[in-house]
Amino acid sequence: MATPTESAAVAAFYVLFLGLFLYRNLSFKQIIEAASHAAIATSVIMLTVATSKIFAWLAVKENLGIILTDAMLAISSEVWVLLLMINILLLILGMIMEILPIMLIIAPVLFPLLGGLGVDEVHFGVVMVLNLMIGMITPPIGLNLFIISQIGGVGVIEIFKEAIPYFLILVFVLLIITYFPGITLFLPDMVFDR
């Protein structure tokens, strides 16, 4: 058993071993060139992550999560309206921040709020993950777009244009899952006899 990162490292060493010793078609120059391309692609991604971490730090320092929750409750205490506002908030945050800081900042604030209104924690977890996944393919940050752009050598805008139909389908699925919790809860309810 290994983590995905460890498995990827083992696979990389295995390919390196095959190329150097078994097939003997990999030169030192090719290894340096591949490492250079990987370093450039990684630096683009890490720059994006670093800027989102700065934003996350500012959000925590200024108590942004609590301020947003108070603002949402001031607008409405209806569950369907709050879920819509939370979807919009998470989509926007997913566009400009990395997923982990959003989960660490927003989830602890929203879980008690929604739990008090009768929203199931598993259901909200699925809604949150789907929101953040959609945010990862949406500009301006859209980290997955940058990764695909670097790997494919294609501009981010061109990739986003091709991803628009999938984006719209995902937003439609998000709305269905948000307002019909039975879709996400039927299996946990069946397995755990809730």
Coordinates of N, CA and C in Angstrom, one line a residue:
M1 N 0.8 -1.2 0.0 CA 0.0 0.0 0.0 C 0.9 1.2 0.0
A2 N 0.5 2.2 -0.8 CA 1.3 3.4 -0.9 C 0.3 4.6 -1.3
T3 N 0.8 5.8 -1.0 CA 0.0 7.0 -1.3 C 0.1 7.2 -2.8
P4 N -0.7 8.0 -3.4 CA -0.6 8.3 -4.9 C 0.8 8.9 -5.2
T5 N 1.2 9.8 -4.3 CA 2.5 10.4 -4.6 C 3.7 9.4 -4.6
E6 N 3.6 8.5 -3.6 CA 4.7 7.5 -3.5 C 4.6 6.5 -4.7
S7 N 3.4 6.2 -5.2 CA 3.2 5.4 -6.3 C 3.7 6.0 -7.6
A8 N 3.5 7.3 -7.7 CA 4.0 8.1 -8.9 C 5.5 8.1 -8.8
A9 N 6.1 8.2 -7.7 CA 7.6 8.2 -7.6 C 8.2 6.9 -8.0
V10 N 7.5 5.8 -7.5 CA 8.0 4.4 -7.9 C 7.8 4.2 -9.4
A11 N 6.7 4.7 -10.0 CA 6.5 4.6 -11.4 C 7.6 5.3 -12.2
A12 N 7.9 6.6 -11.7 CA 8.9 7.4 -12.4 C 10.3 6.7 -12.4
F13 N 10.7 6.1 -11.2 CA 11.9 5.4 -11.1 C 11.9 4.1 -12.0
Y14 N 10.8 3.5 -12.1 CA 10.7 2.3 -12.9 C 10.9 2.6 -14.4
V15 N 10.2 3.7 -14.8 CA 10.4 4.1 -16.2 C 11.8 4.5 -16.5
L16 N 12.4 5.2 -15.5 CA 13.8 5.6 -15.7 C 14.7 4.4 -15.8
F17 N 14.5 3.4 -14.9 CA 15.3 2.2 -15.0 C 15.1 1.5 -16.3
L18 N 13.9 1.4 -16.8 CA 13.6 0.7 -18.1 C 14.3 1.4 -19.2
G19 N 14.2 2.8 -19.2 CA 14.8 3.6 -20.3 C 16.4 3.5 -20.3
L20 N 16.9 3.5 -19.1 CA 18.4 3.5 -19.0 C 19.0 2.1 -19.2
F21 N 18.4 1.1 -18.6 CA 19.1 -0.2 -18.5 C 18.5 -1.3 -19.4
L22 N 17.2 -1.3 -19.5 CA 16.6 -2.4 -20.2 C 16.5 -2.1 -21.7
Y23 N 15.9 -1.0 -22.1 CA 15.8 -0.6 -23.5 C 17.0 0.2 -24.0
R24 N 17.7 0.8 -23.1 CA 18.9 1.6 -23.4 C 18.7 2.7 -24.5
N25 N 17.5 3.3 -24.5 CA 17.2 4.4 -25.4 C 17.0 5.7 -24.8
L26 N 17.4 5.9 -23.6 CA 17.3 7.1 -22.8 C 18.7 7.7 -22.5
S27 N 18.9 8.9 -23.0 CA 20.3 9.5 -22.7 C 20.2 10.4 -21.6
F28 N 21.4 10.8 -21.1 CA 21.5 11.7 -20.0 C 20.9 13.1 -20.4
K29 N 21.1 13.5 -21.6 CA 20.6 14.7 -22.2 C 19.1 14.7 -22.2
Q30 N 18.5 13.6 -22.5 CA 17.0 13.5 -22.5 C 16.5 13.6 -21.1
I31 N 17.2 13.0 -20.2 CA 16.7 13.1 -18.8 C 16.8 14.5 -18.3
I32 N 17.8 15.3 -18.6 CA 18.0 16.7 -18.2 C 16.9 17.5 -18.8
E33 N 16.6 17.3 -20.1 CA 15.6 18.0 -20.8 C 14.2 17.7 -20.2
A34 N 13.9 16.5 -19.9 CA 12.6 16.1 -19.3 C 12.5 16.8 -17.9
A35 N 13.6 16.7 -17.1 CA 13.6 17.4 -15.8 C 13.3 18.9 -15.9
S36 N 13.9 19.5 -16.9 CA 13.8 20.9 -17.1 C 12.3 21.3 -17.4
H37 N 11.7 20.5 -18.3 CA 10.3 20.7 -18.6 C 9.4 20.5 -17.4
A38 N 9.7 19.5 -16.6 CA 8.9 19.2 -15.4 C 9.1 20.4 -14.4
A39 N 10.3 20.9 -14.3 CA 10.5 22.0 -13.3 C 9.7 23.2 -13.8
I40 N 9.7 23.5 -15.0 CA 9.0 24.7 -15.5 C 7.5 24.5 -15.3
A41 N 6.9 23.4 -15.6 CA 5.5 23.1 -15.4 C 5.2 23.2 -13.9
T42 N 6.0 22.6 -13.1 CA 5.8 22.6 -11.6 C 5.9 24.1 -11.1
S43 N 6.8 24.9 -11.6 CA 6.9 26.2 -11.1 C 5.7 27.1 -11.4
V44 N 5.1 26.9 -12.5 CA 3.9 27.6 -12.9 C 2.8 27.2 -11.9
I45 N 2.6 25.9 -11.6 CA 1.6 25.5 -10.7 C 1.9 26.0 -9.3
M46 N 3.1 25.9 -8.8 CA 3.5 26.3 -7.5 C 3.3 27.8 -7.3
L47 N 3.5 28.6 -8.3 CA 3.3 30.0 -8.2 C 1.8 30.3 -8.0
T48 N 1.0 29.6 -8.7 CA -0.5 29.7 -8.5 C -0.9 29.3 -7.1
V49 N -0.3 28.2 -6.6 CA -0.6 27.8 -5.3 C -0.1 28.8 -4.2
A50 N 1.0 29.3 -4.4 CA 1.6 30.3 -3.5 C 0.7 31.5 -3.4
T51 N 0.2 32.0 -4.5 CA -0.6 33.2 -4.4 C -1.9 32.9 -3.8
S52 N -2.5 31.7 -4.0 CA -3.7 31.4 -3.3 C -3.5 31.2 -1.8
K53 N -2.3 30.7 -1.4 CA -2.0 30.6 0.0 C -2.0 32.0 0.7
I54 N -1.4 33.0 0.0 CA -1.4 34.3 0.5 C -2.8 34.8 0.8
F55 N -3.7 34.6 -0.2 CA -5.1 35.0 -0.1 C -5.7 34.3 1.1
A56 N -5.5 33.0 1.2 CA -6.0 32.2 2.3 C -5.6 32.8 3.7
W57 N -4.3 33.1 3.8 CA -3.8 33.7 5.0 C -4.5 35.0 5.3
L58 N -4.7 35.8 4.3 CA -5.4 37.1 4.6 C -6.9 36.8 5.0
A59 N -7.5 35.8 4.4 CA -8.9 35.5 4.7 C -9.0 35.0 6.1
V60 N -8.1 34.3 6.6 CA -8.1 33.8 8.0 C -7.8 35.0 8.9
K61 N -6.8 35.8 8.6 CA -6.5 36.9 9.5 C -7.6 37.9 9.6
E62 N -8.4 38.1 8.6 CA -9.5 39.0 8.6 C -10.9 38.4 9.0
N63 N -10.9 37.1 9.4 CA -12.1 36.4 9.8 C -13.1 36.4 8.7
L64 N -12.7 36.2 7.5 CA -13.6 36.3 6.3 C -14.7 35.2 6.4
G65 N -14.4 34.0 6.9 CA -15.4 33.0 7.0 C -16.6 33.4 7.8
I66 N -16.3 34.0 9.0 CA -17.4 34.4 9.9 C -18.1 35.6 9.3
I67 N -17.4 36.5 8.7 CA -18.1 37.7 8.1 C -19.0 37.2 7.0
L68 N -18.6 36.3 6.2 CA -19.5 35.8 5.1 C -20.7 35.0 5.6
T69 N -20.5 34.3 6.7 CA -21.7 33.5 7.3 C -22.7 34.5 7.8
D70 N -22.2 35.5 8.6 CA -23.1 36.5 9.1 C -23.8 37.3 8.0
A71 N -23.1 37.6 6.9 CA -23.8 38.3 5.8 C -24.8 37.4 5.1
M72 N -24.6 36.1 5.0 CA -25.5 35.2 4.4 C -26.8 35.1 5.2
L73 N -26.6 35.0 6.5 CA -27.7 34.9 7.4 C -28.5 36.1 7.5
A74 N -27.9 37.3 7.3 CA -28.6 38.6 7.2 C -29.5 38.7 6.0
I75 N -29.1 38.0 4.9 CA -29.8 38.0 3.7 C -31.0 37.1 3.8
S76 N -30.8 35.9 4.2 CA -31.9 34.9 4.3 C -31.6 33.8 5.3
S77 N -32.6 33.2 5.9 CA -32.4 32.0 6.7 C -33.1 30.8 6.1
E78 N -33.6 31.0 4.9 CA -34.2 29.9 4.1 C -33.0 29.0 3.6
V79 N -33.2 27.7 3.8 CA -32.2 26.7 3.5 C -31.8 26.7 2.0
W80 N -32.8 26.8 1.1 CA -32.5 26.7 -0.3 C -31.8 28.0 -0.8
V81 N -32.1 29.1 -0.2 CA -31.4 30.4 -0.5 C -29.9 30.3 0.0
L82 N -29.8 29.8 1.2 CA -28.4 29.7 1.8 C -27.6 28.7 1.0
L83 N -28.2 27.6 0.5 CA -27.4 26.7 -0.3 C -27.0 27.3 -1.6
L84 N -27.9 28.1 -2.2 CA -27.6 28.8 -3.5 C -26.4 29.8 -3.2
M85 N -26.5 30.5 -2.1 CA -25.4 31.5 -1.9 C -24.1 30.8 -1.6
I86 N -24.2 29.7 -0.9 CA -23.0 28.9 -0.6 C -22.4 28.3 -1.8
N87 N -23.2 27.8 -2.7 CA -22.7 27.3 -4.0 C -22.0 28.5 -4.8
I88 N -22.6 29.6 -4.8 CA -22.0 30.8 -5.6 C -20.7 31.1 -4.9
L89 N -20.7 31.2 -3.5 CA -19.5 31.5 -2.8 C -18.4 30.5 -3.0
L90 N -18.7 29.2 -3.0 CA -17.7 28.2 -3.2 C -17.1 28.2 -4.6
L91 N -18.0 28.4 -5.6 CA -17.6 28.5 -7.0 C -16.6 29.6 -7.1
I92 N -16.9 30.8 -6.6 CA -16.0 32.0 -6.7 C -14.7 31.7 -6.0
L93 N -14.8 31.2 -4.8 CA -13.5 30.9 -4.0 C -12.7 29.8 -4.7
G94 N -13.4 28.8 -5.3 CA -12.7 27.8 -6.1 C -12.0 28.3 -7.3
M95 N -12.4 29.5 -7.8 CA -11.8 30.1 -9.0 C -10.5 30.8 -8.6
I96 N -10.4 31.3 -7.4 CA -9.3 32.2 -7.0 C -8.4 31.6 -5.9
M97 N -8.8 30.5 -5.3 CA -7.9 29.9 -4.3 C -7.7 28.4 -4.5
E98 N -6.8 27.8 -3.8 CA -6.6 26.4 -3.8 C -7.6 25.8 -2.9
I99 N -7.9 24.5 -3.2 CA -9.0 23.8 -2.5 C -8.8 23.6 -1.0
L100 N -7.6 23.2 -0.6 CA -7.4 22.9 0.8 C -7.6 24.1 1.7
P101 N -7.0 25.3 1.4 CA -7.3 26.5 2.2 C -8.8 26.8 2.3
I102 N -9.5 26.6 1.2 CA -11.0 26.9 1.3 C -11.6 25.9 2.3
M103 N -11.3 24.7 2.2 CA -11.9 23.7 3.1 C -11.5 24.0 4.6
L104 N -10.3 24.4 4.8 CA -9.9 24.7 6.1 C -10.5 26.0 6.7
I105 N -10.8 26.9 5.8 CA -11.4 28.2 6.3 C -12.9 28.2 6.3
I106 N -13.5 27.7 5.3 CA -15.0 27.8 5.1 C -15.7 26.7 5.8
A107 N -15.2 25.4 5.7 CA -16.0 24.3 6.2 C -16.3 24.4 7.7
P108 N -15.3 24.7 8.5 CA -15.6 24.8 10.0 C -16.7 25.8 10.3
V109 N -16.8 26.8 9.5 CA -17.8 27.9 9.7 C -19.2 27.5 9.2
L110 N -19.2 26.8 8.0 CA -20.5 26.5 7.4 C -21.1 25.2 7.9
F111 N -20.3 24.2 8.4 CA -20.9 23.0 8.9 C -21.9 23.2 10.0
P112 N -21.5 24.0 11.1 CA -22.4 24.2 12.2 C -23.7 25.0 11.7
L113 N -23.5 26.0 10.9 CA -24.6 26.8 10.4 C -25.6 25.9 9.6
L114 N -25.1 25.1 8.7 CA -26.0 24.2 7.9 C -26.6 23.1 8.7
G115 N -25.7 22.6 9.6 CA -26.2 21.5 10.5 C -27.4 22.0 11.4
G116 N -27.3 23.2 11.8 CA -28.4 23.8 12.6 C -29.7 24.0 11.8
L117 N -29.5 24.1 10.5 CA -30.7 24.2 9.6 C -31.2 22.9 9.0
G118 N -30.6 21.8 9.5 CA -31.0 20.5 9.1 C -30.4 19.9 7.8
V119 N -29.3 20.5 7.3 CA -28.6 20.0 6.1 C -27.7 18.9 6.6
D120 N -27.7 17.8 6.0 CA -26.9 16.6 6.3 C -25.4 17.0 6.0
E121 N -24.5 16.5 6.9 CA -23.1 16.8 6.7 C -22.5 16.1 5.5
V122 N -22.9 14.9 5.3 CA -22.4 14.2 4.1 C -22.8 14.8 2.8
H123 N -24.1 15.2 2.8 CA -24.6 15.9 1.6 C -23.9 17.2 1.4
F124 N -23.6 18.0 2.4 CA -22.9 19.3 2.2 C -21.5 19.0 1.8
G125 N -20.9 18.0 2.3 CA -19.5 17.6 1.9 C -19.4 17.3 0.5
V126 N -20.4 16.6 -0.1 CA -20.4 16.3 -1.5 C -20.6 17.6 -2.3
V127 N -21.5 18.4 -1.9 CA -21.8 19.7 -2.6 C -20.5 20.5 -2.5
M128 N -19.8 20.6 -1.4 CA -18.6 21.4 -1.3 C -17.5 20.9 -2.2
V129 N -17.3 19.6 -2.3 CA -16.3 19.0 -3.1 C -16.6 19.3 -4.6
L130 N -17.8 19.1 -5.0 CA -18.2 19.3 -6.4 C -18.0 20.8 -6.8
N131 N -18.4 21.7 -5.9 CA -18.2 23.1 -6.1 C -16.7 23.4 -6.3
L132 N -15.9 22.9 -5.5 CA -14.5 23.2 -5.6 C -13.8 22.6 -6.8
M133 N -14.3 21.4 -7.2 CA -13.9 20.8 -8.4 C -14.2 21.6 -9.6
I134 N -15.4 22.2 -9.6 CA -15.8 23.0 -10.7 C -14.9 24.3 -10.7
G135 N -14.6 24.8 -9.6 CA -13.7 26.0 -9.5 C -12.3 25.7 -10.0
M136 N -11.9 24.5 -9.9 CA -10.5 24.1 -10.4 C -10.4 24.1 -11.9
I137 N -11.6 24.2 -12.6 CA -11.5 24.2 -14.1 C -12.0 25.6 -14.6
T138 N -12.1 26.6 -13.7 CA -12.6 27.9 -14.1 C -11.6 28.9 -13.9
P139 N -11.4 29.8 -14.9 CA -10.4 30.9 -14.7 C -10.9 31.9 -13.7
P140 N -10.1 32.7 -13.1 CA -8.8 33.1 -13.5 C -7.7 32.2 -12.9
I141 N -7.9 31.5 -11.8 CA -6.8 30.6 -11.3 C -6.9 29.3 -12.0
G142 N -8.1 28.6 -11.8 CA -8.3 27.3 -12.5 C -7.1 26.4 -12.6
L143 N -6.6 26.0 -11.4 CA -5.3 25.3 -11.4 C -5.2 24.1 -12.4
N144 N -6.3 23.4 -12.5 CA -6.3 22.3 -13.5 C -6.1 22.7 -14.9
L145 N -6.6 23.9 -15.2 CA -6.4 24.5 -16.6 C -5.0 24.7 -16.8
F146 N -4.3 25.3 -15.8 CA -2.9 25.5 -16.0 C -2.1 24.3 -16.2
I147 N -2.4 23.2 -15.4 CA -1.7 22.0 -15.5 C -1.9 21.4 -16.9
I148 N -3.2 21.4 -17.4 CA -3.4 20.9 -18.7 C -2.7 21.7 -19.8
S149 N -2.7 23.0 -19.6 CA -2.1 23.9 -20.5 C -0.6 23.6 -20.6
Q150 N 0.1 23.4 -19.5 CA 1.5 23.1 -19.5 C 1.8 21.7 -20.1
I151 N 1.0 20.8 -19.8 CA 1.2 19.4 -20.3 C 1.0 19.4 -21.9
G152 N -0.1 20.0 -22.3 CA -0.5 20.0 -23.7 C 0.1 21.0 -24.6
G153 N 0.7 22.0 -23.9 CA 1.3 23.1 -24.7 C 0.3 24.0 -25.4
V154 N -0.9 24.1 -24.8 CA -2.0 24.8 -25.4 C -2.4 26.0 -24.5
G155 N -2.8 27.1 -25.0 CA -3.2 28.2 -24.2 C -4.4 27.9 -23.2
V156 N -4.4 28.6 -22.1 CA -5.4 28.3 -21.1 C -6.8 28.7 -21.6
I157 N -6.8 29.8 -22.3 CA -8.1 30.3 -22.8 C -8.7 29.3 -23.8
E158 N -7.8 28.8 -24.7 CA -8.3 27.8 -25.6 C -8.9 26.5 -24.9
I159 N -8.2 26.1 -23.9 CA -8.6 24.9 -23.1 C -10.0 25.3 -22.4
F160 N -10.1 26.5 -21.9 CA -11.3 26.8 -21.2 C -12.5 26.8 -22.2
K161 N -12.3 27.3 -23.4 CA -13.3 27.3 -24.4 C -13.8 25.9 -24.7
E162 N -12.9 25.0 -24.7 CA -13.3 23.6 -25.0 C -13.9 23.0 -23.8
A163 N -13.7 23.5 -22.6 CA -14.2 22.9 -21.3 C -15.6 23.5 -21.0
I164 N -16.0 24.5 -21.7 CA -17.3 25.2 -21.3 C -18.5 24.2 -21.3
P165 N -18.7 23.3 -22.3 CA -19.8 22.4 -22.2 C -19.8 21.5 -20.9
Y166 N -18.6 21.1 -20.6 CA -18.4 20.2 -19.4 C -18.7 21.1 -18.1
F167 N -18.2 22.3 -18.1 CA -18.5 23.2 -17.0 C -20.0 23.4 -16.8
L168 N -20.7 23.6 -17.9 CA -22.2 23.8 -17.8 C -22.9 22.6 -17.3
I169 N -22.4 21.4 -17.7 CA -23.0 20.1 -17.3 C -22.7 20.0 -15.8
L170 N -21.5 20.3 -15.4 CA -21.2 20.1 -13.9 C -22.0 21.1 -13.1
V171 N -22.2 22.3 -13.5 CA -23.1 23.2 -12.8 C -24.5 22.7 -12.7
F172 N -25.0 22.1 -13.7 CA -26.4 21.6 -13.7 C -26.4 20.4 -12.7
V173 N -25.4 19.5 -12.7 CA -25.3 18.4 -11.8 C -25.2 18.9 -10.4
L174 N -24.4 20.0 -10.2 CA -24.3 20.6 -8.9 C -25.6 21.0 -8.3
L175 N -26.4 21.7 -9.1 CA -27.7 22.2 -8.7 C -28.7 21.0 -8.4
I176 N -28.6 20.0 -9.2 CA -29.5 18.8 -8.9 C -29.0 18.2 -7.5
I177 N -27.7 18.0 -7.3 CA -27.3 17.4 -6.1 C -27.5 18.3 -4.9
T178 N -27.4 19.6 -5.1 CA -27.7 20.5 -4.0 C -29.1 20.4 -3.5
Y179 N -30.1 20.4 -4.4 CA -31.5 20.5 -4.0 C -32.2 19.2 -3.9
F180 N -31.5 18.1 -4.3 CA -32.1 16.7 -4.1 C -31.1 15.9 -3.3
P181 N -31.0 16.1 -2.0 CA -30.0 15.4 -1.2 C -30.1 13.9 -1.2
G182 N -31.2 13.4 -1.6 CA -31.4 11.9 -1.6 C -30.4 11.2 -2.6
I183 N -30.0 12.0 -3.6 CA -29.1 11.4 -4.6 C -27.8 11.1 -4.0
T184 N -27.3 12.0 -3.1 CA -26.0 11.7 -2.5 C -26.1 10.9 -1.2
L185 N -27.3 10.9 -0.6 CA -27.4 10.2 0.7 C -28.0 8.8 0.7
F186 N -28.5 8.4 -0.5 CA -29.1 7.0 -0.5 C -28.2 5.9 -0.2
L187 N -26.9 6.0 -0.7 CA -26.0 4.9 -0.4 C -25.5 5.0 1.1
P188 N -25.1 6.2 1.6 CA -24.7 6.2 3.0 C -25.9 5.8 3.9
D189 N -27.1 6.2 3.6 CA -28.3 5.8 4.4 C -28.5 4.2 4.4
M190 N -28.2 3.6 3.2 CA -28.4 2.2 3.1 C -27.3 1.4 3.8
V191 N -26.1 1.9 3.6 CA -24.9 1.2 4.2 C -24.9 1.3 5.7
F192 N -25.1 2.5 6.2 CA -25.0 2.8 7.6 C -26.3 2.7 8.4
D193 N -27.4 2.4 7.6 CA -28.7 2.2 8.2 C -29.1 3.5 9.1
R194 N -29.0 4.6 8.4 CA -29.3 5.9 9.1 C -30.7 6.2 9.1

